[in-house]
mmCIF file of C-alpha atoms in Angstrom:
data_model
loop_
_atom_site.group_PDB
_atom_site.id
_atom_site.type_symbol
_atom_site.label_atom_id
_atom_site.label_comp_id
_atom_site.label_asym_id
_atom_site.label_seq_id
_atom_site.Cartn_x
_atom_site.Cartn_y
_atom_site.Cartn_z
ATOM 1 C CA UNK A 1 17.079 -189.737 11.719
ATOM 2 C CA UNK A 2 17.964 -187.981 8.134
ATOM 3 C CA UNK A 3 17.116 -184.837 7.516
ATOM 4 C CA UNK A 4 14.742 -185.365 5.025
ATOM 5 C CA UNK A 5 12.211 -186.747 7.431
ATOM 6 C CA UNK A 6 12.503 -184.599 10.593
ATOM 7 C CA UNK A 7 9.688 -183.733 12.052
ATOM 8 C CA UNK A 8 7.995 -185.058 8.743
ATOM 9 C CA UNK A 9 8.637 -181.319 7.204
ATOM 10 C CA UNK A 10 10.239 -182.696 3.968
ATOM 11 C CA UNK A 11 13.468 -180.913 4.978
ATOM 12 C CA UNK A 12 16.318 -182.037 2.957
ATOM 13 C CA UNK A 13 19.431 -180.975 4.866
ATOM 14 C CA UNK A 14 22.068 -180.596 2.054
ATOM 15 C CA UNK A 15 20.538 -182.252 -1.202
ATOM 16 C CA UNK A 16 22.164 -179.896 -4.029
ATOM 17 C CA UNK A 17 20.198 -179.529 -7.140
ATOM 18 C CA UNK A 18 21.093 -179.542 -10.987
ATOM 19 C CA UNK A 19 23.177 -176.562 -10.434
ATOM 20 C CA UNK A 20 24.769 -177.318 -6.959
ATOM 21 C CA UNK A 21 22.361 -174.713 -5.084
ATOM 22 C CA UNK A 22 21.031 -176.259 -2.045
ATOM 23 C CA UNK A 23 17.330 -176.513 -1.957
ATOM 24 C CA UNK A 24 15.054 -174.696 0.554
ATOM 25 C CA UNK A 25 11.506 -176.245 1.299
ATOM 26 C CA UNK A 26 8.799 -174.284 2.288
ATOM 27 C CA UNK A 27 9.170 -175.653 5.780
ATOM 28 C CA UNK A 28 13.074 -174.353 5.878
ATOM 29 C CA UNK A 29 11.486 -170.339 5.183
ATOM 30 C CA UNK A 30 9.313 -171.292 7.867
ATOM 31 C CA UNK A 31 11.975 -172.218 10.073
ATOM 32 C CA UNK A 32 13.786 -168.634 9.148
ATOM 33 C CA UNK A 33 10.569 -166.651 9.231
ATOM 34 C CA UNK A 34 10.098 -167.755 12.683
ATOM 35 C CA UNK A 35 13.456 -165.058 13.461
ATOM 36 C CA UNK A 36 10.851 -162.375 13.322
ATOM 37 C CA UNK A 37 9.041 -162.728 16.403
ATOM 38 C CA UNK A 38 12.777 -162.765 18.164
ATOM 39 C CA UNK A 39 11.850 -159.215 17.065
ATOM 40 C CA UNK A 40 8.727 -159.059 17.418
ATOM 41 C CA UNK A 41 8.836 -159.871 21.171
ATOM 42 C CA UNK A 42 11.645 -157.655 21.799
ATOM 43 C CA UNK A 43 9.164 -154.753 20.489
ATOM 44 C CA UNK A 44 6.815 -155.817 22.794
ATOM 45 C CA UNK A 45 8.827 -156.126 25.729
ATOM 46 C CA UNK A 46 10.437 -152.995 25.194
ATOM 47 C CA UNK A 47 7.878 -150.803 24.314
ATOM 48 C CA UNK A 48 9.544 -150.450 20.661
ATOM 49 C CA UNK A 49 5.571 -149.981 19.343
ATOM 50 C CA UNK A 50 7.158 -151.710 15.853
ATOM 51 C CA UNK A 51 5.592 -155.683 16.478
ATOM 52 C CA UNK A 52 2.450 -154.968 14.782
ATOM 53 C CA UNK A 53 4.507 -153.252 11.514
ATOM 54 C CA UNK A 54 7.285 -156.290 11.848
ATOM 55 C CA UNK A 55 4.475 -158.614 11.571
ATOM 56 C CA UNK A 56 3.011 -156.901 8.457
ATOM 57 C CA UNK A 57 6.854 -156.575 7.106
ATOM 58 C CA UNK A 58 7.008 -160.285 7.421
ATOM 59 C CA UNK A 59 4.068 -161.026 5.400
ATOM 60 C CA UNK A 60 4.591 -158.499 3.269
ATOM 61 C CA UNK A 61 8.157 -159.724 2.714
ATOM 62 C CA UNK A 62 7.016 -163.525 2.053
ATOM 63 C CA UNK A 63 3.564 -162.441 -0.433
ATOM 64 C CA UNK A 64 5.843 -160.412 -3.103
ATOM 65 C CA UNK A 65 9.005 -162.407 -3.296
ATOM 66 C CA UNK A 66 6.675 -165.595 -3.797
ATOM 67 C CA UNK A 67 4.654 -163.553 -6.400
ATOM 68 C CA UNK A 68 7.630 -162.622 -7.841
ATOM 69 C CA UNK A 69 9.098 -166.023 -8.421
ATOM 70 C CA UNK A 70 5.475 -166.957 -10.017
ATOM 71 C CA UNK A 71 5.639 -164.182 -12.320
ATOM 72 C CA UNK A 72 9.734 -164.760 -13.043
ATOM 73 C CA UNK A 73 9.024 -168.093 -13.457
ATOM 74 C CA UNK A 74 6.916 -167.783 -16.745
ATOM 75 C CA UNK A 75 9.444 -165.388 -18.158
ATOM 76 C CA UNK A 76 12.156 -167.618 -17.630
ATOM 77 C CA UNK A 77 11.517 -170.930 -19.502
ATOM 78 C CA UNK A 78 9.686 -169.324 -22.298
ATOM 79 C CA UNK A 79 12.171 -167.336 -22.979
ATOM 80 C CA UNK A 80 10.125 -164.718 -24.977
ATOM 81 C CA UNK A 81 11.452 -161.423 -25.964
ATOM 82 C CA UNK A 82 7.912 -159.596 -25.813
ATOM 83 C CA UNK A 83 7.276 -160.875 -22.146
ATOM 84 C CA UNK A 84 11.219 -159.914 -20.871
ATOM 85 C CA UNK A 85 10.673 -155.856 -22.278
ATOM 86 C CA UNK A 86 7.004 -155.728 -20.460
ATOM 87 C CA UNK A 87 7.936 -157.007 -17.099
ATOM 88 C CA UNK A 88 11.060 -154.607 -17.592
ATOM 89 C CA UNK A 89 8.683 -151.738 -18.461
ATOM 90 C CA UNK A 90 6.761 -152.290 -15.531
ATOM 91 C CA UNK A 91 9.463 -152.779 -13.123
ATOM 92 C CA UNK A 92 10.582 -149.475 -14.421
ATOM 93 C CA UNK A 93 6.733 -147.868 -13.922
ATOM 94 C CA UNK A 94 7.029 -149.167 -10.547
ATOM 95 C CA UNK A 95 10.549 -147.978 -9.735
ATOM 96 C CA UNK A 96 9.861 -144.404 -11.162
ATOM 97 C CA UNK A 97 6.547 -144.380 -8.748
ATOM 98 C CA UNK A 98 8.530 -144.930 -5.445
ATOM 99 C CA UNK A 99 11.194 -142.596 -6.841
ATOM 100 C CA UNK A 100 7.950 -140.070 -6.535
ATOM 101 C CA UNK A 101 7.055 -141.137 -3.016
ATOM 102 C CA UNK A 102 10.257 -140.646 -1.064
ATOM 103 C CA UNK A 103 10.914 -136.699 -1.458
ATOM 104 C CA UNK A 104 7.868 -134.865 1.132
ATOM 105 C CA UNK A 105 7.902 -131.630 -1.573
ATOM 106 C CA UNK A 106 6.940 -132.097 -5.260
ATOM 107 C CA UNK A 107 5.958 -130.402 -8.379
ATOM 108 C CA UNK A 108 4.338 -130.611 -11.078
ATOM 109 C CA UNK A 109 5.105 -133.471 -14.232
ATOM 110 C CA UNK A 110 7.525 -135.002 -11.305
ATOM 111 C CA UNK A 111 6.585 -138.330 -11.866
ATOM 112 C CA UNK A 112 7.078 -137.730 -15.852
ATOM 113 C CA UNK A 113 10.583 -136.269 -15.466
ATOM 114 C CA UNK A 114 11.223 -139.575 -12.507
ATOM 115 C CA UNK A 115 9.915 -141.983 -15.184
ATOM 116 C CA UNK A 116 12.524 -140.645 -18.251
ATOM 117 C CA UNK A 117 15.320 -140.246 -16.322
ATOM 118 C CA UNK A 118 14.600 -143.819 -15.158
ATOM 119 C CA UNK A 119 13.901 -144.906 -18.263
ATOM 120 C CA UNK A 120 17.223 -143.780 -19.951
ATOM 121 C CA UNK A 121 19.556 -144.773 -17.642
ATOM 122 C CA UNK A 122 18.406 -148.113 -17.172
ATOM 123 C CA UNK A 123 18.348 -148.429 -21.136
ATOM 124 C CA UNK A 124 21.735 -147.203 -21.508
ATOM 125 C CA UNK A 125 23.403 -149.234 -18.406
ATOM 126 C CA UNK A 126 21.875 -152.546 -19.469
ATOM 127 C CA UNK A 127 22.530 -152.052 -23.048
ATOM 128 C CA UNK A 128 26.000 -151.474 -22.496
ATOM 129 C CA UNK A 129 26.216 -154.178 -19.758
ATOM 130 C CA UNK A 130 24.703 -156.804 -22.173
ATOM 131 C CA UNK A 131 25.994 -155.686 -25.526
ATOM 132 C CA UNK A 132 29.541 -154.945 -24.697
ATOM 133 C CA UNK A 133 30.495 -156.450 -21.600
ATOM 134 C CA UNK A 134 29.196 -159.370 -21.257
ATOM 135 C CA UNK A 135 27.646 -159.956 -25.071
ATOM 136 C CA UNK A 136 25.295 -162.471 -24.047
ATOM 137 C CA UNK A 137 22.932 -163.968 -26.754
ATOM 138 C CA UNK A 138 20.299 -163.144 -27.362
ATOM 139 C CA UNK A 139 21.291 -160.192 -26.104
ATOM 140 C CA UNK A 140 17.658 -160.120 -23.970
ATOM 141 C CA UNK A 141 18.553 -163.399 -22.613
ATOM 142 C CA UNK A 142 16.291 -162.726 -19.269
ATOM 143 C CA UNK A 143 18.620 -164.775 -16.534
ATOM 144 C CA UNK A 144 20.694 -161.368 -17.294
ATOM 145 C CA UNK A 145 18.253 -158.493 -18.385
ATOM 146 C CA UNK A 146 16.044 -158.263 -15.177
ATOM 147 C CA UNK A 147 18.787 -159.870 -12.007
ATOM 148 C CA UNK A 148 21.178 -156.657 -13.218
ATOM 149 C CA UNK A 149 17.856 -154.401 -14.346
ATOM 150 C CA UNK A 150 16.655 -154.834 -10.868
ATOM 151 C CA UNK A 151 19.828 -153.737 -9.106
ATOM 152 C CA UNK A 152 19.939 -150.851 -11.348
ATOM 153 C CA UNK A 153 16.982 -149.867 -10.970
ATOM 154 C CA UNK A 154 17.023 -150.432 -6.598
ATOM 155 C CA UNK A 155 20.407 -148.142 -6.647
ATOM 156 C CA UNK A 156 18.870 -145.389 -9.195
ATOM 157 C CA UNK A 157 16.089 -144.483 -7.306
ATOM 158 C CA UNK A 158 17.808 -144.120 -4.146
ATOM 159 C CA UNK A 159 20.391 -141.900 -5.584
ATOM 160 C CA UNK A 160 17.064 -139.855 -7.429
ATOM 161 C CA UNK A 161 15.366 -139.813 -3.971
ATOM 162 C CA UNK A 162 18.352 -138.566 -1.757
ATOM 163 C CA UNK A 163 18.940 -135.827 -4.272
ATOM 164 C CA UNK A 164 15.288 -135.143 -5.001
ATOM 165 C CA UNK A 165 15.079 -134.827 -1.450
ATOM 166 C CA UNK A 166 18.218 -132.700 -0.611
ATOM 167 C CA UNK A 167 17.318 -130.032 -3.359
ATOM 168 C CA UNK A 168 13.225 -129.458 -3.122
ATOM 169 C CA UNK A 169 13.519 -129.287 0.769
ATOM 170 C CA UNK A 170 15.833 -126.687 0.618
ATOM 171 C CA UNK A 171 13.856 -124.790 -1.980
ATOM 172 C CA UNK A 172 10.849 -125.168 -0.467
ATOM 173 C CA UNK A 173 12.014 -123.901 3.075
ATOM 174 C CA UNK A 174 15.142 -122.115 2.768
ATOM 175 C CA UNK A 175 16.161 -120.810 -0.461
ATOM 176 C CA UNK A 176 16.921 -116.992 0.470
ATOM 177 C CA UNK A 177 20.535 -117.473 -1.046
ATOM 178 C CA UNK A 178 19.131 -118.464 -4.553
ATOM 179 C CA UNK A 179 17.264 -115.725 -4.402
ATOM 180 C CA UNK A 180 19.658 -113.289 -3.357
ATOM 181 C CA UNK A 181 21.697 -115.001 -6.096
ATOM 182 C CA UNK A 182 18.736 -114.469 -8.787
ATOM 183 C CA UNK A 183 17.967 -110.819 -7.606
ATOM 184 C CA UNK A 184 21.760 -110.497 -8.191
ATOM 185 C CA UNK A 185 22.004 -111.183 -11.566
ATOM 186 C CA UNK A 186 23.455 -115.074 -11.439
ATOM 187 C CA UNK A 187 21.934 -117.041 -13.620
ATOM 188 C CA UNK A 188 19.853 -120.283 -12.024
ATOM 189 C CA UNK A 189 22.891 -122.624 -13.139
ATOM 190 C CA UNK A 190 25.238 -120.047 -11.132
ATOM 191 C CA UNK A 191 22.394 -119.669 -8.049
ATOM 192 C CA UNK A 192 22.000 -123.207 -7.887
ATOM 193 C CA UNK A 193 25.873 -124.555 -7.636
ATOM 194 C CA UNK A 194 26.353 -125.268 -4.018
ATOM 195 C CA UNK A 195 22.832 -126.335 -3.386
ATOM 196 C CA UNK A 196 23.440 -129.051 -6.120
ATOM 197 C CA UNK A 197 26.546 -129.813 -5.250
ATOM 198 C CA UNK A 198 25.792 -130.842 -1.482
ATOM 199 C CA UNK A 199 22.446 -132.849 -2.838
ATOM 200 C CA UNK A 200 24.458 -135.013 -5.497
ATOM 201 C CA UNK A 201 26.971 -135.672 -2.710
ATOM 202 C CA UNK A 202 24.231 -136.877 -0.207
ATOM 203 C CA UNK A 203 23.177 -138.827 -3.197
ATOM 204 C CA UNK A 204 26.727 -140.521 -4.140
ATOM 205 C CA UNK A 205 27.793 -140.666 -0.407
ATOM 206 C CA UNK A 206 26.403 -144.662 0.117
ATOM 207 C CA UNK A 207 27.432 -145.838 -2.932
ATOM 208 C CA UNK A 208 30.806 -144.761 -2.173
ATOM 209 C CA UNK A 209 30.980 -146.389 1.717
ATOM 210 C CA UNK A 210 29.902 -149.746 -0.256
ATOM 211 C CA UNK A 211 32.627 -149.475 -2.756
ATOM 212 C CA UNK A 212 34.856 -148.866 -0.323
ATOM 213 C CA UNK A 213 34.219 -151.516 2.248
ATOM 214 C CA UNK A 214 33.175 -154.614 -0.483
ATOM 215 C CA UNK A 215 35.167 -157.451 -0.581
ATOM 216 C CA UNK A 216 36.416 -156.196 3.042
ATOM 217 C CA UNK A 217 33.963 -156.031 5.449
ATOM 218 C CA UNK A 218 30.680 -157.289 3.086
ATOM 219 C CA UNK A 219 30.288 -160.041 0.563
ATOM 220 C CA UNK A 220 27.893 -158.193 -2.057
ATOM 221 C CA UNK A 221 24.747 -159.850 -2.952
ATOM 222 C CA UNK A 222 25.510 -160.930 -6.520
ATOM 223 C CA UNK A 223 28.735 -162.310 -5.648
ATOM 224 C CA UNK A 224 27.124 -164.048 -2.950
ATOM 225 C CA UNK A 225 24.302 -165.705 -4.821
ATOM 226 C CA UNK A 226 27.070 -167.021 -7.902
ATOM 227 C CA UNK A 227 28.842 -168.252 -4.983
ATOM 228 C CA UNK A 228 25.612 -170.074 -3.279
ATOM 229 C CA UNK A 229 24.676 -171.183 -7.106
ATOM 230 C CA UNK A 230 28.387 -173.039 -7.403
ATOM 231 C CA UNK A 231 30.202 -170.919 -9.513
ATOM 232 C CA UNK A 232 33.546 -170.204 -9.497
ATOM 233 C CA UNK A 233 34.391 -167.016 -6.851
ATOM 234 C CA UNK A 234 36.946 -165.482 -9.156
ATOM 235 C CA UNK A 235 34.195 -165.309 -11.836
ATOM 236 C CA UNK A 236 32.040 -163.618 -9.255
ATOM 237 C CA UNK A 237 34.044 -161.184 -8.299
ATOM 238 C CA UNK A 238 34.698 -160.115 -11.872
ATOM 239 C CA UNK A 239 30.737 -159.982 -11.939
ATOM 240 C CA UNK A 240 30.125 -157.818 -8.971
ATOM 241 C CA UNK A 241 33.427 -155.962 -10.383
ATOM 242 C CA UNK A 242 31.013 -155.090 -13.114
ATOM 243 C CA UNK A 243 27.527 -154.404 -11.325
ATOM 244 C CA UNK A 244 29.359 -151.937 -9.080
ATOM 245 C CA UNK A 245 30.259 -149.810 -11.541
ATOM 246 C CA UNK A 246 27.285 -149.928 -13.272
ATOM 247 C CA UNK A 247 25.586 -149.161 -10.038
ATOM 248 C CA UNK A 248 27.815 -146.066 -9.591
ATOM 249 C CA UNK A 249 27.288 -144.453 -13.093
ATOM 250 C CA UNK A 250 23.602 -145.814 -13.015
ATOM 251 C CA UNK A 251 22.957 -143.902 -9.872
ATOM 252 C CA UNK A 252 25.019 -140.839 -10.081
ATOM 253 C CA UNK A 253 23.655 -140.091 -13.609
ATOM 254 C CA UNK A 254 19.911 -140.481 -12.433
ATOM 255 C CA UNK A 255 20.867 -137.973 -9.408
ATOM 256 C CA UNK A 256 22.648 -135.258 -11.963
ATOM 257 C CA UNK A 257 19.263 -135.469 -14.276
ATOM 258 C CA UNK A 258 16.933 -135.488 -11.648
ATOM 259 C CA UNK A 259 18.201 -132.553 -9.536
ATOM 260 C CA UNK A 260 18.705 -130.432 -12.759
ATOM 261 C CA UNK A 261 15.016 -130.827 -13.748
ATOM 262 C CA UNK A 262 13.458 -129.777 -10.587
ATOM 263 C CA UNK A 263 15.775 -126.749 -10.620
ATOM 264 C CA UNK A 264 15.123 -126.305 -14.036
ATOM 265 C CA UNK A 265 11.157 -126.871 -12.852
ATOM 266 C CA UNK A 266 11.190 -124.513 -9.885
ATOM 267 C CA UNK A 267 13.692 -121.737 -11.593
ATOM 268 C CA UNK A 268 12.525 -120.797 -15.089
ATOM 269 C CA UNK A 269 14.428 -119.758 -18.064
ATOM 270 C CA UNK A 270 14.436 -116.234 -17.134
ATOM 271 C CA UNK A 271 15.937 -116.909 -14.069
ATOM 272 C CA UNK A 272 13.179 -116.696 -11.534
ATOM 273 C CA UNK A 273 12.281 -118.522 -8.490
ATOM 274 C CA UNK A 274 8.674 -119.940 -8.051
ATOM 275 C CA UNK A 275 8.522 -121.635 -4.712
ATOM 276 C CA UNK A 276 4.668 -122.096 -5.128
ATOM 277 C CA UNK A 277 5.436 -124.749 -7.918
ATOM 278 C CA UNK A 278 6.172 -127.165 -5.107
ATOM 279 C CA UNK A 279 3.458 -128.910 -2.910
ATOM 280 C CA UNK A 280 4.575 -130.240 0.414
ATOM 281 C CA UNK A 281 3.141 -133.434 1.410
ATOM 282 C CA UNK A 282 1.252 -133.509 4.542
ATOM 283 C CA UNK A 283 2.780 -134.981 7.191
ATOM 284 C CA UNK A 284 3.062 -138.596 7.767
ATOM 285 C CA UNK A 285 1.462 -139.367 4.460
ATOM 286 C CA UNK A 286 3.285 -142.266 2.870
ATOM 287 C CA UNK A 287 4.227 -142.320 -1.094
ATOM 288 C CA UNK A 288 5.321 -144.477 -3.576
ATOM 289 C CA UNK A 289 4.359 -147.974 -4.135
ATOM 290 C CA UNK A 290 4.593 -148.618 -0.403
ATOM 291 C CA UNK A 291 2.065 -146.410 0.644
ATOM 292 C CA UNK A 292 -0.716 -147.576 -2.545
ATOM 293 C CA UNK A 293 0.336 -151.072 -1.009
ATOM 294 C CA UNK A 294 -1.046 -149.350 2.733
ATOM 295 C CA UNK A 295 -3.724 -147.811 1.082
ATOM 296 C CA UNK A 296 -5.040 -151.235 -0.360
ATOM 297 C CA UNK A 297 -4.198 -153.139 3.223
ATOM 298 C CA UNK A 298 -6.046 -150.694 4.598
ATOM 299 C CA UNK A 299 -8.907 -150.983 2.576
ATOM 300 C CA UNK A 300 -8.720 -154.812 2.926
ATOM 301 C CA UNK A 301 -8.975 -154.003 6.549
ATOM 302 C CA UNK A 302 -11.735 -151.667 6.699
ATOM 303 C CA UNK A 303 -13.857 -154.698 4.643
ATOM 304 C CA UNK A 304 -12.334 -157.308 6.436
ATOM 305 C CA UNK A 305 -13.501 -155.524 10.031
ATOM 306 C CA UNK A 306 -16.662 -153.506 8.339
ATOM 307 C CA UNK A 307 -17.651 -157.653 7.614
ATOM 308 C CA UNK A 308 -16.804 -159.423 10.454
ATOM 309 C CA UNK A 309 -18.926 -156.736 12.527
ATOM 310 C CA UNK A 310 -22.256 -157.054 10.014
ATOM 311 C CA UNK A 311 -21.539 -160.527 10.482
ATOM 312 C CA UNK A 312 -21.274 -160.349 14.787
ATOM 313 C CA UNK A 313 -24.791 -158.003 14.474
ATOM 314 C CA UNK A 314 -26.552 -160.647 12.564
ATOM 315 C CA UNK A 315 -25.175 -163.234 14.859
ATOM 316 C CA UNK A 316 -26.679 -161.248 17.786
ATOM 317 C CA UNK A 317 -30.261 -160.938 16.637
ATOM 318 C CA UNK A 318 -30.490 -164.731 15.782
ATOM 319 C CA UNK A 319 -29.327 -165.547 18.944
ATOM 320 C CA UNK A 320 -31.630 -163.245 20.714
ATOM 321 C CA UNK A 321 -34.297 -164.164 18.568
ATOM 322 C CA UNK A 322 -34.039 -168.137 19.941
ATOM 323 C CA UNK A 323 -34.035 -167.013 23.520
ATOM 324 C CA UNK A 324 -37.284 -167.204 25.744
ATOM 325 C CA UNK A 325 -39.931 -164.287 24.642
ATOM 326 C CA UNK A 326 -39.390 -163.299 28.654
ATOM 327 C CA UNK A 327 -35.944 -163.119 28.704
ATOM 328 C CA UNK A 328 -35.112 -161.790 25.217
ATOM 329 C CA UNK A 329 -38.538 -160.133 24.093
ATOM 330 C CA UNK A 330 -38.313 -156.552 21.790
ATOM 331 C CA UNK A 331 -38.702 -153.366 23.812
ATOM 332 C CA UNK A 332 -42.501 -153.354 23.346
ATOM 333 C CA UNK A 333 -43.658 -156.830 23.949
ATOM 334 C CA UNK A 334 -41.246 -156.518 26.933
ATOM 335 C CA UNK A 335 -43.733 -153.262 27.784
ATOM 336 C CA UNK A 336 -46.521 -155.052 26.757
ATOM 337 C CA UNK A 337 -45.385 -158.356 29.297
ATOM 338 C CA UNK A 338 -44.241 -156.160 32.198
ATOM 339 C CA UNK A 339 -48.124 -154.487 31.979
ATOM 340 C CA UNK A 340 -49.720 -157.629 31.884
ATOM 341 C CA UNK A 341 -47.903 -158.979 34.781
ATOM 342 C CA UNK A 342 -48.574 -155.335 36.721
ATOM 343 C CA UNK A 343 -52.640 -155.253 36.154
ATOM 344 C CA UNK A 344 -52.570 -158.887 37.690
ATOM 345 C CA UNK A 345 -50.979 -157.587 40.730
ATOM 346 C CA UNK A 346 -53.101 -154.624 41.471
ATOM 347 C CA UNK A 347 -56.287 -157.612 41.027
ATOM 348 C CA UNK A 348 -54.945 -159.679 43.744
ATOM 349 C CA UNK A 349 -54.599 -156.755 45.952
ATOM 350 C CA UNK A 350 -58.213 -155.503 45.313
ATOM 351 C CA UNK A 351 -59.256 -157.585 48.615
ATOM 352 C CA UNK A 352 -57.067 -156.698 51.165
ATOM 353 C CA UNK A 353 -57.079 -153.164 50.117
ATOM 354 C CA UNK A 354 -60.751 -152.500 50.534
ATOM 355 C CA UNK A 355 -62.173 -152.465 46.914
ATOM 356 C CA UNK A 356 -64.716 -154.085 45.234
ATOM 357 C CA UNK A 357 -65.683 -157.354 47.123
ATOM 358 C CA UNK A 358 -63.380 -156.382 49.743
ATOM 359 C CA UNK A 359 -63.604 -154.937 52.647
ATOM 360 C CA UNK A 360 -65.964 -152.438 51.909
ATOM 361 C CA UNK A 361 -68.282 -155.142 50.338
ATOM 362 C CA UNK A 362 -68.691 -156.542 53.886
ATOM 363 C CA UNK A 363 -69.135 -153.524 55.649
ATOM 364 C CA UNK A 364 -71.978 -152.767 53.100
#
């Protein structure tokens, strides 16, 4: 049997299309989605307590990568400059809003500085990118513009996060050095040197351990997906040559811009600390896009289950409302019946108890 009809799935074991990418059906991710409960049964077995969020993961996973081939889809074959720069603007929106969510301390016009920084150095990195490396025309040409915006973007906001991160926690909870510092005269730049210095290299420290294992250990994803898409593998190397560096200046600039503003934020031009400019998240509340996306799920959950039990209530009182009156009768005709059924008793005992036209009757 071919594969194209086992099982009757459509599965069409090695048929290439027009650009010599094999094809994956719908029953093929099925096939690899059903991996999951591998881990998903491990969890259980285990006592893990992670099957129920693997499960969500998975769906998760499968609902926005199929909305986001819908939506690329579109963009793609019409080919319109207008459409390309708003899905870039949002993607940036949406980047600069998990940026936000990661760091547990914030302050105030966070998300504005986030969404600049964000803004710029994606600007400037694909602008160079497209305009003198790879001068592409148009030069908005959007098989280019969002694949390397998106990996920009994905490697920014880590870097912004890690450093965000490194510096507010330490001036929410421990800054007594950059205070001594201040009280000593050093300016906020001077007060603030080792602190930034150990946040940017938290921030730079993955990017480096990729850059220096790729190509050894790990075939990088764009090189990987030229490869699957039949292109040559020198010409994607030279391609992931490129999107690595971009992802290092990409992501150590956003780090250096971000850190300086919420020192700049938190220590003000006259060279004073305000620790209560920063508000500490409480704990185990989630940020970002991925906790609105809990927030909704939840929401959808609370409807889902505040429906299903309206609709198990309503259930209930037809049911009991088609049962016998005796055997499912409200609470006062069931007083009313049980009465009834009582005074009939005490009547039938009237003779043998000696009341009227009983015993006493006779003896009178």
């Amino acid at each position: 049997m071919d594969a194209q009809g086992w099982l009757g799935l459509g599965l069409h074991g090695g048929g290439d299309d027009a650009e010599g990418a094999v094809d994956i059906p719908p029953a093929g991710v099925a096939l690899a989605g059903a991996l999951i409960f591998v881990q998903i049964a491990l969890s259980a077995r285990l006592g893990l307590g992670l099957h129920s969020q693997l499960a969500i993961g998975g769906v998760r996973c499968v609902a926005q990568l199929s909305l986001l081939g819908l939506i690329l889809k579109p963009i793609f074959t019409s080919n319109s400059a207008a459409l390309v720069a708003a899905y870039a603007g949002f993607m940036i929106m949406v980047s600069a809003a998990e940026a936000l969510g990661r760091p547990p301390v914030t302050y105030r016009f966070m998300f504005l500085h986030t969404l600049l920084i964000i803004a710029a150095v994606a600007a400037s990195s694909i602008a160079y990118a497209l305009l003198v490396i790879l001068r592409v025309t148009p030069w908005w040409a959007p098989q280019y513009l969002i694949p390397l915006l998106g990996m920009l973007l994905g490697n920014t906001i880590s870097g912004i996060s890690v450093g965000l991160t490194a510096v507010l926690d330490e001036l929410a909870g421990g800054a007594e050095r950059v205070e001594r510092l201040l009280a000593l005269g050093a300016t906020r730049r001077e007060a603030s040197a080792d602190l930034l210095r150990r946040a940017l290299r938290l921030a730079m420290t993955p990017l480096l351990n990729q850059m220096s294992v790729v190509g050894l250990v790990s075939i990088p994803g764009m090189m990987t997906g030229q490869i699957l898409g039949g292109g040559r593998p020198d010409t994607a190397a030279r391609y992931q040559m490129m999107v690595m560096f971009l992802l290092g200046s990409a992501s150590t600039a956003g780090a250096v811009a971000s850190t300086h503003a919420a020192l700049f934020a938190v220590i003000d031009a006259q060279h004073r600390l305000h620790p209560e400019r920063l508000h500490r998240r409480p704990h185990g509340a989630a940020g970002g896009v991925n906790g609105l996306v809990n927030a909704a799920a939840m929401a959808v959950w609370r409807a889902v289950a505040g429906a299903c039990s309206r609709t198990a209530a309503c259930c209930c009182c037809c049911l009991r409302r088609a049962e016998p009156p005796a055997q499912c009768a409200p609470d006062g005709a069931g007083r009313e019946a049980t009465g009834s059924g009582a005074g009939a008793l005490e009547e039938a005992k009237q003779p043998l108890l000696g009341g009227p036209g009983g015993r006493d009757g006779s003896d009178a």
